[in-house]
Amino acid sequence: MGCGWGSLLLFMAREYSCRTTGISPAARQHAYISGRARELGVADRVSTRQGHFEEIDLPAGGFDAVTMLGSIVHMPDLTAVFARARALLRRDGTLYVSESCFRNAAAHEAFHSRAGTRFVGEKIFGWGDMRPVSELVRGAEDAGFSLIGLEDLTADYRRTIDGWLANVRSAADDIERIRPGLAGELERYLEIANAGWGYTTKHYALTCRKAR
Ligand SMILES: C[S@@+](CC[C@H](N)C(=O)[O-])C[C@H]1O[C@@H](n2cnc3c(N)ncnc32)[C@H](O)[C@@H]1O
């Protein structure tokens, strides 16, 4: 849910022969994913739908697993999102959520309305709230999930941000053609993101089971 450019869909289809369904409101991602699925020979196992997870029509109890990698941060109503994920899963199905979070409630309170955080929310995310992981745990538990794993992925995600920084630097000329100054803005944003990474911000993964 919030499948981006489809990396996980394609990986699960290719490596584990899973049938995968990706949901994203972003129109351009769908044609890209179906093209890659054809190239990789997994088109029969990968489908996508355009829309918002909270609203799109999907079969209740129709999925073994639901994943949300870096997408719950864009969804304002946590209660609705966890309830929807649970409704889509079969009994014993698994929900995997990985997300960037302020390190605790106090850091969220102190930083979330600062100019730098507002820049990320408005210019990078569109809309986003980097809730502390305790809010995600509460949301999952309140929806009836059993928490079966909580992992700190901060060090792994630092490498992801380093990768984005390298991409911005190597594609700076193309990015500047979109808007002069954009490459520099993105570079500063990513450098600052990694400077606070592990201090004010973290990245966690929650694994939850629909145990009953
Ligand atoms: C930061 S990207 C992460 C993409 C992908 N999961 C990954 O790890 O590369 C967030 C994704 O969530 C999608 N998204 C945002 N709001 C959404 C919503 N309400 N329902 C479904 N997808 C949403 C965006 O279009 C985008 O594809």
PDB file of C-alpha atoms and ligand atoms in Angstrom:
ATOM      1  CA  MET A   1       0.000   0.000   0.000  1.00  0.00           C
ATOM      2  CA  GLY A   2       1.794   3.107  -1.252  1.00  0.00           C
ATOM      3  CA  CYS A   3       3.816   0.975  -3.664  1.00  0.00           C
ATOM      4  CA  GLY A   4       5.962   3.775  -5.120  1.00  0.00           C
ATOM      5  CA  TRP A   5       7.780   2.595  -8.248  1.00  0.00           C
ATOM      6  CA  GLY A   6       7.078  -1.030  -7.372  1.00  0.00           C
ATOM      7  CA  SER A   7      10.428  -2.352  -6.069  1.00  0.00           C
ATOM      8  CA  LEU A   8       8.874  -4.573  -3.408  1.00  0.00           C
ATOM      9  CA  LEU A   9       6.050  -5.799  -5.676  1.00  0.00           C
ATOM     10  CA  LEU A  10       8.530  -6.834  -8.354  1.00  0.00           C
ATOM     11  CA  PHE A  11      10.969  -8.352  -5.845  1.00  0.00           C
ATOM     12  CA  MET A  12       8.271 -10.481  -4.163  1.00  0.00           C
ATOM     13  CA  ALA A  13       6.882 -11.606  -7.517  1.00  0.00           C
ATOM     14  CA  ARG A  14      10.313 -12.473  -8.900  1.00  0.00           C
ATOM     15  CA  GLU A  15      12.037 -13.994  -5.879  1.00  0.00           C
ATOM     16  CA  TYR A  16       9.079 -15.634  -4.095  1.00  0.00           C
ATOM     17  CA  SER A  17       6.512 -16.082  -6.916  1.00  0.00           C
ATOM     18  CA  CYS A  18       4.011 -14.019  -4.901  1.00  0.00           C
ATOM     19  CA  ARG A  19       0.961 -12.499  -6.530  1.00  0.00           C
ATOM     20  CA  THR A  20       1.210  -8.812  -5.625  1.00  0.00           C
ATOM     21  CA  THR A  21      -1.173  -5.854  -5.832  1.00  0.00           C
ATOM     22  CA  GLY A  22       0.181  -2.313  -5.559  1.00  0.00           C
ATOM     23  CA  ILE A  23      -1.889   0.715  -4.581  1.00  0.00           C
ATOM     24  CA  SER A  24      -0.795   4.294  -5.194  1.00  0.00           C
ATOM     25  CA  PRO A  25      -2.588   7.531  -6.066  1.00  0.00           C
ATOM     26  CA  ALA A  26       0.377   8.625  -8.239  1.00  0.00           C
ATOM     27  CA  ALA A  27      -0.667   8.089 -11.873  1.00  0.00           C
ATOM     28  CA  ARG A  28       2.779   7.736 -13.470  1.00  0.00           C
ATOM     29  CA  GLN A  29       3.906   4.891 -11.207  1.00  0.00           C
ATOM     30  CA  HIS A  30       1.427   2.381 -12.676  1.00  0.00           C
ATOM     31  CA  ALA A  31       2.622   2.385 -16.292  1.00  0.00           C
ATOM     32  CA  TYR A  32       6.225   2.191 -15.087  1.00  0.00           C
ATOM     33  CA  ILE A  33       5.521  -0.825 -12.850  1.00  0.00           C
ATOM     34  CA  SER A  34       3.621  -2.742 -15.537  1.00  0.00           C
ATOM     35  CA  GLY A  35       6.473  -2.102 -18.009  1.00  0.00           C
ATOM     36  CA  ARG A  36       9.073  -3.392 -15.519  1.00  0.00           C
ATOM     37  CA  ALA A  37       6.874  -6.407 -14.674  1.00  0.00           C
ATOM     38  CA  ARG A  38       6.761  -7.316 -18.398  1.00  0.00           C
ATOM     39  CA  GLU A  39      10.543  -6.891 -18.739  1.00  0.00           C
ATOM     40  CA  LEU A  40      11.129  -9.145 -15.722  1.00  0.00           C
ATOM     41  CA  GLY A  41       8.642 -11.801 -16.899  1.00  0.00           C
ATOM     42  CA  VAL A  42       6.333 -11.411 -13.871  1.00  0.00           C
ATOM     43  CA  ALA A  43       3.442  -9.495 -15.466  1.00  0.00           C
ATOM     44  CA  ASP A  44       1.022 -12.319 -14.591  1.00  0.00           C
ATOM     45  CA  ARG A  45       1.808 -11.876 -10.882  1.00  0.00           C
ATOM     46  CA  VAL A  46       1.946  -8.061 -10.529  1.00  0.00           C
ATOM     47  CA  SER A  47      -1.012  -5.724 -10.751  1.00  0.00           C
ATOM     48  CA  THR A  48      -1.531  -2.174  -9.537  1.00  0.00           C
ATOM     49  CA  ARG A  49      -4.505   0.068  -8.870  1.00  0.00           C
ATOM     50  CA  GLN A  50      -4.574   3.833  -8.779  1.00  0.00           C
ATOM     51  CA  GLY A  51      -6.202   5.297  -5.690  1.00  0.00           C
ATOM     52  CA  HIS A  52      -5.949   5.944  -1.962  1.00  0.00           C
ATOM     53  CA  PHE A  53      -5.601   2.952   0.331  1.00  0.00           C
ATOM     54  CA  GLU A  54      -8.240   4.361   2.667  1.00  0.00           C
ATOM     55  CA  GLU A  55     -10.894   4.412  -0.094  1.00  0.00           C
ATOM     56  CA  ILE A  56     -10.054   1.920  -2.821  1.00  0.00           C
ATOM     57  CA  ASP A  57     -12.267  -1.137  -3.216  1.00  0.00           C
ATOM     58  CA  LEU A  58     -10.350  -4.330  -2.299  1.00  0.00           C
ATOM     59  CA  PRO A  59     -11.587  -7.764  -1.165  1.00  0.00           C
ATOM     60  CA  ALA A  60     -11.982  -8.186   2.619  1.00  0.00           C
ATOM     61  CA  GLY A  61      -9.807 -11.032   3.904  1.00  0.00           C
ATOM     62  CA  GLY A  62      -8.248 -11.309   0.438  1.00  0.00           C
ATOM     63  CA  PHE A  63      -4.543 -10.911   1.292  1.00  0.00           C
ATOM     64  CA  ASP A  64      -1.861 -12.941   3.091  1.00  0.00           C
ATOM     65  CA  ALA A  65       0.145  -9.798   3.812  1.00  0.00           C
ATOM     66  CA  VAL A  66      -0.152  -6.029   3.631  1.00  0.00           C
ATOM     67  CA  THR A  67       2.980  -3.869   3.474  1.00  0.00           C
ATOM     68  CA  MET A  68       3.351  -0.146   3.992  1.00  0.00           C
ATOM     69  CA  LEU A  69       6.919   1.026   3.394  1.00  0.00           C
ATOM     70  CA  GLY A  70       7.274   4.746   3.914  1.00  0.00           C
ATOM     71  CA  SER A  71       3.626   5.360   3.129  1.00  0.00           C
ATOM     72  CA  ILE A  72       1.720   5.467   6.442  1.00  0.00           C
ATOM     73  CA  VAL A  73       3.495   8.797   7.093  1.00  0.00           C
ATOM     74  CA  HIS A  74       1.319  10.262   4.291  1.00  0.00           C
ATOM     75  CA  MET A  75      -1.970   9.016   5.767  1.00  0.00           C
ATOM     76  CA  PRO A  76      -3.663  11.353   8.262  1.00  0.00           C
ATOM     77  CA  ASP A  77      -6.121   8.900   9.883  1.00  0.00           C
ATOM     78  CA  LEU A  78      -4.117   6.150  11.597  1.00  0.00           C
ATOM     79  CA  THR A  79      -7.201   4.509  13.087  1.00  0.00           C
ATOM     80  CA  ALA A  80      -8.819   4.116   9.649  1.00  0.00           C
ATOM     81  CA  VAL A  81      -5.594   2.865   8.060  1.00  0.00           C
ATOM     82  CA  PHE A  82      -4.882   0.119  10.618  1.00  0.00           C
ATOM     83  CA  ALA A  83      -8.552  -0.962  10.603  1.00  0.00           C
ATOM     84  CA  ARG A  84      -8.466  -1.164   6.779  1.00  0.00           C
ATOM     85  CA  ALA A  85      -5.237  -3.183   6.768  1.00  0.00           C
ATOM     86  CA  ARG A  86      -6.712  -5.620   9.269  1.00  0.00           C
ATOM     87  CA  ALA A  87      -9.937  -5.991   7.272  1.00  0.00           C
ATOM     88  CA  LEU A  88      -8.002  -6.850   4.089  1.00  0.00           C
ATOM     89  CA  LEU A  89      -5.944  -9.598   5.746  1.00  0.00           C
ATOM     90  CA  ARG A  90      -6.953 -13.204   6.089  1.00  0.00           C
ATOM     91  CA  ARG A  91      -6.831 -14.721   9.589  1.00  0.00           C
ATOM     92  CA  ASP A  92      -3.121 -15.040  10.605  1.00  0.00           C
ATOM     93  CA  GLY A  93      -2.151 -12.579   7.879  1.00  0.00           C
ATOM     94  CA  THR A  94       0.779 -10.210   8.427  1.00  0.00           C
ATOM     95  CA  LEU A  95       1.063  -6.441   8.314  1.00  0.00           C
ATOM     96  CA  TYR A  96       4.530  -4.934   7.810  1.00  0.00           C
ATOM     97  CA  VAL A  97       4.935  -1.192   8.326  1.00  0.00           C
ATOM     98  CA  SER A  98       8.283   0.571   7.981  1.00  0.00           C
ATOM     99  CA  GLU A  99       8.376   4.264   8.682  1.00  0.00           C
ATOM    100  CA  SER A 100      10.445   7.314   9.536  1.00  0.00           C
ATOM    101  CA  CYS A 101       9.576   8.622  12.981  1.00  0.00           C
ATOM    102  CA  PHE A 102      10.596  11.358  15.390  1.00  0.00           C
ATOM    103  CA  ARG A 103      12.507   9.562  18.113  1.00  0.00           C
ATOM    104  CA  ASN A 104       9.839  10.087  20.788  1.00  0.00           C
ATOM    105  CA  ALA A 105       6.730  12.141  21.568  1.00  0.00           C
ATOM    106  CA  ALA A 106       8.794  15.029  22.963  1.00  0.00           C
ATOM    107  CA  ALA A 107      10.906  15.290  19.775  1.00  0.00           C
ATOM    108  CA  HIS A 108       7.730  15.143  17.660  1.00  0.00           C
ATOM    109  CA  GLU A 109       6.223  17.970  19.717  1.00  0.00           C
ATOM    110  CA  ALA A 110       9.433  20.041  19.609  1.00  0.00           C
ATOM    111  CA  PHE A 111      10.215  19.641  15.899  1.00  0.00           C
ATOM    112  CA  HIS A 112       7.088  18.922  13.911  1.00  0.00           C
ATOM    113  CA  SER A 113       6.027  22.549  13.377  1.00  0.00           C
ATOM    114  CA  ARG A 114       9.534  23.952  12.775  1.00  0.00           C
ATOM    115  CA  ALA A 115      10.353  25.488   9.404  1.00  0.00           C
ATOM    116  CA  GLY A 116      12.612  22.581   8.341  1.00  0.00           C
ATOM    117  CA  THR A 117       9.942  19.978   9.142  1.00  0.00           C
ATOM    118  CA  ARG A 118       7.274  22.091   7.391  1.00  0.00           C
ATOM    119  CA  PHE A 119       9.530  22.214   4.302  1.00  0.00           C
ATOM    120  CA  VAL A 120       9.729  18.408   4.289  1.00  0.00           C
ATOM    121  CA  GLY A 121       5.967  18.073   4.848  1.00  0.00           C
ATOM    122  CA  GLU A 122       4.908  20.541   2.188  1.00  0.00           C
ATOM    123  CA  LYS A 123       7.648  20.375  -0.476  1.00  0.00           C
ATOM    124  CA  ILE A 124       8.889  16.791  -0.233  1.00  0.00           C
ATOM    125  CA  PHE A 125       6.038  14.695   1.192  1.00  0.00           C
ATOM    126  CA  GLY A 126       2.982  16.635  -0.022  1.00  0.00           C
ATOM    127  CA  TRP A 127       1.546  15.817   3.399  1.00  0.00           C
ATOM    128  CA  GLY A 128       3.310  13.924   6.131  1.00  0.00           C
ATOM    129  CA  ASP A 129       3.485  13.379   9.879  1.00  0.00           C
ATOM    130  CA  MET A 130       6.547  11.579  11.266  1.00  0.00           C
ATOM    131  CA  ARG A 131       4.771  10.214  14.315  1.00  0.00           C
ATOM    132  CA  PRO A 132       6.838   8.550  17.064  1.00  0.00           C
ATOM    133  CA  VAL A 133       6.791   4.753  16.816  1.00  0.00           C
ATOM    134  CA  SER A 134       4.720   4.591  20.030  1.00  0.00           C
ATOM    135  CA  GLU A 135       1.777   6.081  18.049  1.00  0.00           C
ATOM    136  CA  LEU A 136       2.160   3.438  15.351  1.00  0.00           C
ATOM    137  CA  VAL A 137       2.280   0.677  17.986  1.00  0.00           C
ATOM    138  CA  ARG A 138      -0.835   2.069  19.649  1.00  0.00           C
ATOM    139  CA  GLY A 139      -2.627   2.330  16.284  1.00  0.00           C
ATOM    140  CA  ALA A 140      -1.820  -1.297  15.464  1.00  0.00           C
ATOM    141  CA  GLU A 141      -2.844  -2.561  18.904  1.00  0.00           C
ATOM    142  CA  ASP A 142      -6.044  -0.519  18.987  1.00  0.00           C
ATOM    143  CA  ALA A 143      -7.043  -2.038  15.624  1.00  0.00           C
ATOM    144  CA  GLY A 144      -6.655  -5.522  17.157  1.00  0.00           C
ATOM    145  CA  PHE A 145      -3.245  -6.526  15.770  1.00  0.00           C
ATOM    146  CA  SER A 146      -0.705  -8.520  17.788  1.00  0.00           C
ATOM    147  CA  LEU A 147       2.734  -6.938  17.529  1.00  0.00           C
ATOM    148  CA  ILE A 148       5.227  -9.695  16.660  1.00  0.00           C
ATOM    149  CA  GLY A 149       8.287  -7.600  15.823  1.00  0.00           C
ATOM    150  CA  LEU A 150       9.729  -4.125  16.196  1.00  0.00           C
ATOM    151  CA  GLU A 151      13.044  -3.451  14.510  1.00  0.00           C
ATOM    152  CA  ASP A 152      15.269  -0.375  14.355  1.00  0.00           C
ATOM    153  CA  LEU A 153      16.173   0.202  10.682  1.00  0.00           C
ATOM    154  CA  THR A 154      17.764   3.624  11.232  1.00  0.00           C
ATOM    155  CA  ALA A 155      21.257   2.557  10.129  1.00  0.00           C
ATOM    156  CA  ASP A 156      19.868   0.861   6.987  1.00  0.00           C
ATOM    157  CA  TYR A 157      17.810   3.918   6.090  1.00  0.00           C
ATOM    158  CA  ARG A 158      20.839   6.176   6.475  1.00  0.00           C
ATOM    159  CA  ARG A 159      22.306   4.231   3.533  1.00  0.00           C
ATOM    160  CA  THR A 160      19.067   4.829   1.587  1.00  0.00           C
ATOM    161  CA  ILE A 161      19.383   8.588   2.151  1.00  0.00           C
ATOM    162  CA  ASP A 162      23.051   8.436   1.124  1.00  0.00           C
ATOM    163  CA  GLY A 163      21.902   6.665  -2.061  1.00  0.00           C
ATOM    164  CA  TRP A 164      19.357   9.420  -2.796  1.00  0.00           C
ATOM    165  CA  LEU A 165      22.051  12.053  -2.195  1.00  0.00           C
ATOM    166  CA  ALA A 166      24.354  10.330  -4.693  1.00  0.00           C
ATOM    167  CA  ASN A 167      21.475  10.181  -7.225  1.00  0.00           C
ATOM    168  CA  VAL A 168      20.712  13.900  -6.798  1.00  0.00           C
ATOM    169  CA  ARG A 169      24.389  14.764  -7.308  1.00  0.00           C
ATOM    170  CA  SER A 170      24.772  12.616 -10.405  1.00  0.00           C
ATOM    171  CA  ALA A 171      21.490  13.890 -11.945  1.00  0.00           C
ATOM    172  CA  ALA A 172      21.951  17.530 -10.870  1.00  0.00           C
ATOM    173  CA  ASP A 173      21.868  18.920 -14.442  1.00  0.00           C
ATOM    174  CA  ASP A 174      18.559  17.166 -15.238  1.00  0.00           C
ATOM    175  CA  ILE A 175      17.058  18.270 -11.897  1.00  0.00           C
ATOM    176  CA  GLU A 176      18.121  21.879 -12.504  1.00  0.00           C
ATOM    177  CA  ARG A 177      16.231  21.793 -15.830  1.00  0.00           C
ATOM    178  CA  ILE A 178      13.008  21.063 -13.879  1.00  0.00           C
ATOM    179  CA  ARG A 179      13.605  24.180 -11.744  1.00  0.00           C
ATOM    180  CA  PRO A 180      16.845  26.125 -11.239  1.00  0.00           C
ATOM    181  CA  GLY A 181      17.963  25.686  -7.625  1.00  0.00           C
ATOM    182  CA  LEU A 182      16.064  22.418  -7.081  1.00  0.00           C
ATOM    183  CA  ALA A 183      19.144  20.160  -7.030  1.00  0.00           C
ATOM    184  CA  GLY A 184      20.760  22.315  -4.326  1.00  0.00           C
ATOM    185  CA  GLU A 185      17.563  22.329  -2.243  1.00  0.00           C
ATOM    186  CA  LEU A 186      17.277  18.541  -2.425  1.00  0.00           C
ATOM    187  CA  GLU A 187      20.953  18.116  -1.594  1.00  0.00           C
ATOM    188  CA  ARG A 188      20.647  20.329   1.507  1.00  0.00           C
ATOM    189  CA  TYR A 189      17.454  18.548   2.575  1.00  0.00           C
ATOM    190  CA  LEU A 190      19.091  15.110   2.345  1.00  0.00           C
ATOM    191  CA  GLU A 191      22.301  16.232   4.064  1.00  0.00           C
ATOM    192  CA  ILE A 192      20.296  17.724   6.955  1.00  0.00           C
ATOM    193  CA  ALA A 193      18.059  14.627   7.096  1.00  0.00           C
ATOM    194  CA  ASN A 194      21.103  12.406   7.580  1.00  0.00           C
ATOM    195  CA  ALA A 195      22.685  14.783  10.115  1.00  0.00           C
ATOM    196  CA  GLY A 196      19.661  14.328  12.412  1.00  0.00           C
ATOM    197  CA  TRP A 197      19.203  10.653  11.563  1.00  0.00           C
ATOM    198  CA  GLY A 198      19.393   8.527  14.693  1.00  0.00           C
ATOM    199  CA  TYR A 199      19.233  11.662  16.895  1.00  0.00           C
ATOM    200  CA  THR A 200      15.916  13.427  16.321  1.00  0.00           C
ATOM    201  CA  THR A 201      14.639  10.953  13.732  1.00  0.00           C
ATOM    202  CA  LYS A 202      14.641   7.167  13.370  1.00  0.00           C
ATOM    203  CA  HIS A 203      13.280   4.528  11.044  1.00  0.00           C
ATOM    204  CA  TYR A 204      11.405   1.560  12.498  1.00  0.00           C
ATOM    205  CA  ALA A 205       9.733  -1.557  11.139  1.00  0.00           C
ATOM    206  CA  LEU A 206       6.672  -3.060  12.840  1.00  0.00           C
ATOM    207  CA  THR A 207       5.507  -6.560  12.057  1.00  0.00           C
ATOM    208  CA  CYS A 208       1.937  -7.272  13.157  1.00  0.00           C
ATOM    209  CA  ARG A 209      -0.275 -10.347  12.986  1.00  0.00           C
ATOM    210  CA  LYS A 210      -4.018 -10.645  12.646  1.00  0.00           C
ATOM    211  CA  ALA A 211      -4.008 -13.351  15.276  1.00  0.00           C
ATOM    212  CA  ARG A 212      -7.741 -13.371  15.950  1.00  0.00           C
TER     213      ARG A 212
HETATM  214  C1  LIG B   1       7.744   7.595   0.095  1.00  0.00           C
HETATM  215  S1  LIG B   1       6.886   6.703  -1.150  1.00  0.00           S
HETATM  216  C2  LIG B   1       7.330   5.031  -0.734  1.00  0.00           C
HETATM  217  C3  LIG B   1       7.210   4.129  -1.896  1.00  0.00           C
HETATM  218  C4  LIG B   1       7.568   2.670  -1.697  1.00  0.00           C
HETATM  219  N1  LIG B   1       6.760   2.020  -0.682  1.00  0.00           N
HETATM  220  C5  LIG B   1       9.033   2.514  -1.394  1.00  0.00           C
HETATM  221  O1  LIG B   1       9.383   2.088  -0.292  1.00  0.00           O
HETATM  222  O2  LIG B   1       9.855   2.805  -2.265  1.00  0.00           O
HETATM  223  C6  LIG B   1       5.180   6.830  -0.619  1.00  0.00           C
HETATM  224  C7  LIG B   1       4.184   6.173  -1.539  1.00  0.00           C
HETATM  225  O3  LIG B   1       2.875   6.204  -0.925  1.00  0.00           O
HETATM  226  C8  LIG B   1       1.932   6.639  -1.865  1.00  0.00           C
HETATM  227  N2  LIG B   1       0.781   7.192  -1.121  1.00  0.00           N
HETATM  228  C9  LIG B   1       0.655   8.389  -0.513  1.00  0.00           C
HETATM  229  N3  LIG B   1      -0.560   8.497   0.072  1.00  0.00           N
HETATM  230  C10 LIG B   1      -1.204   7.315  -0.162  1.00  0.00           C
HETATM  231  C11 LIG B   1      -2.499   6.793   0.168  1.00  0.00           C
HETATM  232  N4  LIG B   1      -3.358   7.502   0.877  1.00  0.00           N
HETATM  233  N5  LIG B   1      -2.826   5.548  -0.246  1.00  0.00           N
HETATM  234  C12 LIG B   1      -1.945   4.805  -0.963  1.00  0.00           C
HETATM  235  N6  LIG B   1      -0.713   5.250  -1.310  1.00  0.00           N
HETATM  236  C13 LIG B   1      -0.352   6.481  -0.913  1.00  0.00           C
HETATM  237  C14 LIG B   1       2.703   7.615  -2.751  1.00  0.00           C
HETATM  238  O4  LIG B   1       2.087   7.820  -4.000  1.00  0.00           O
HETATM  239  C15 LIG B   1       4.020   6.852  -2.903  1.00  0.00           C
HETATM  240  O5  LIG B   1       3.891   5.857  -3.891  1.00  0.00           O
END
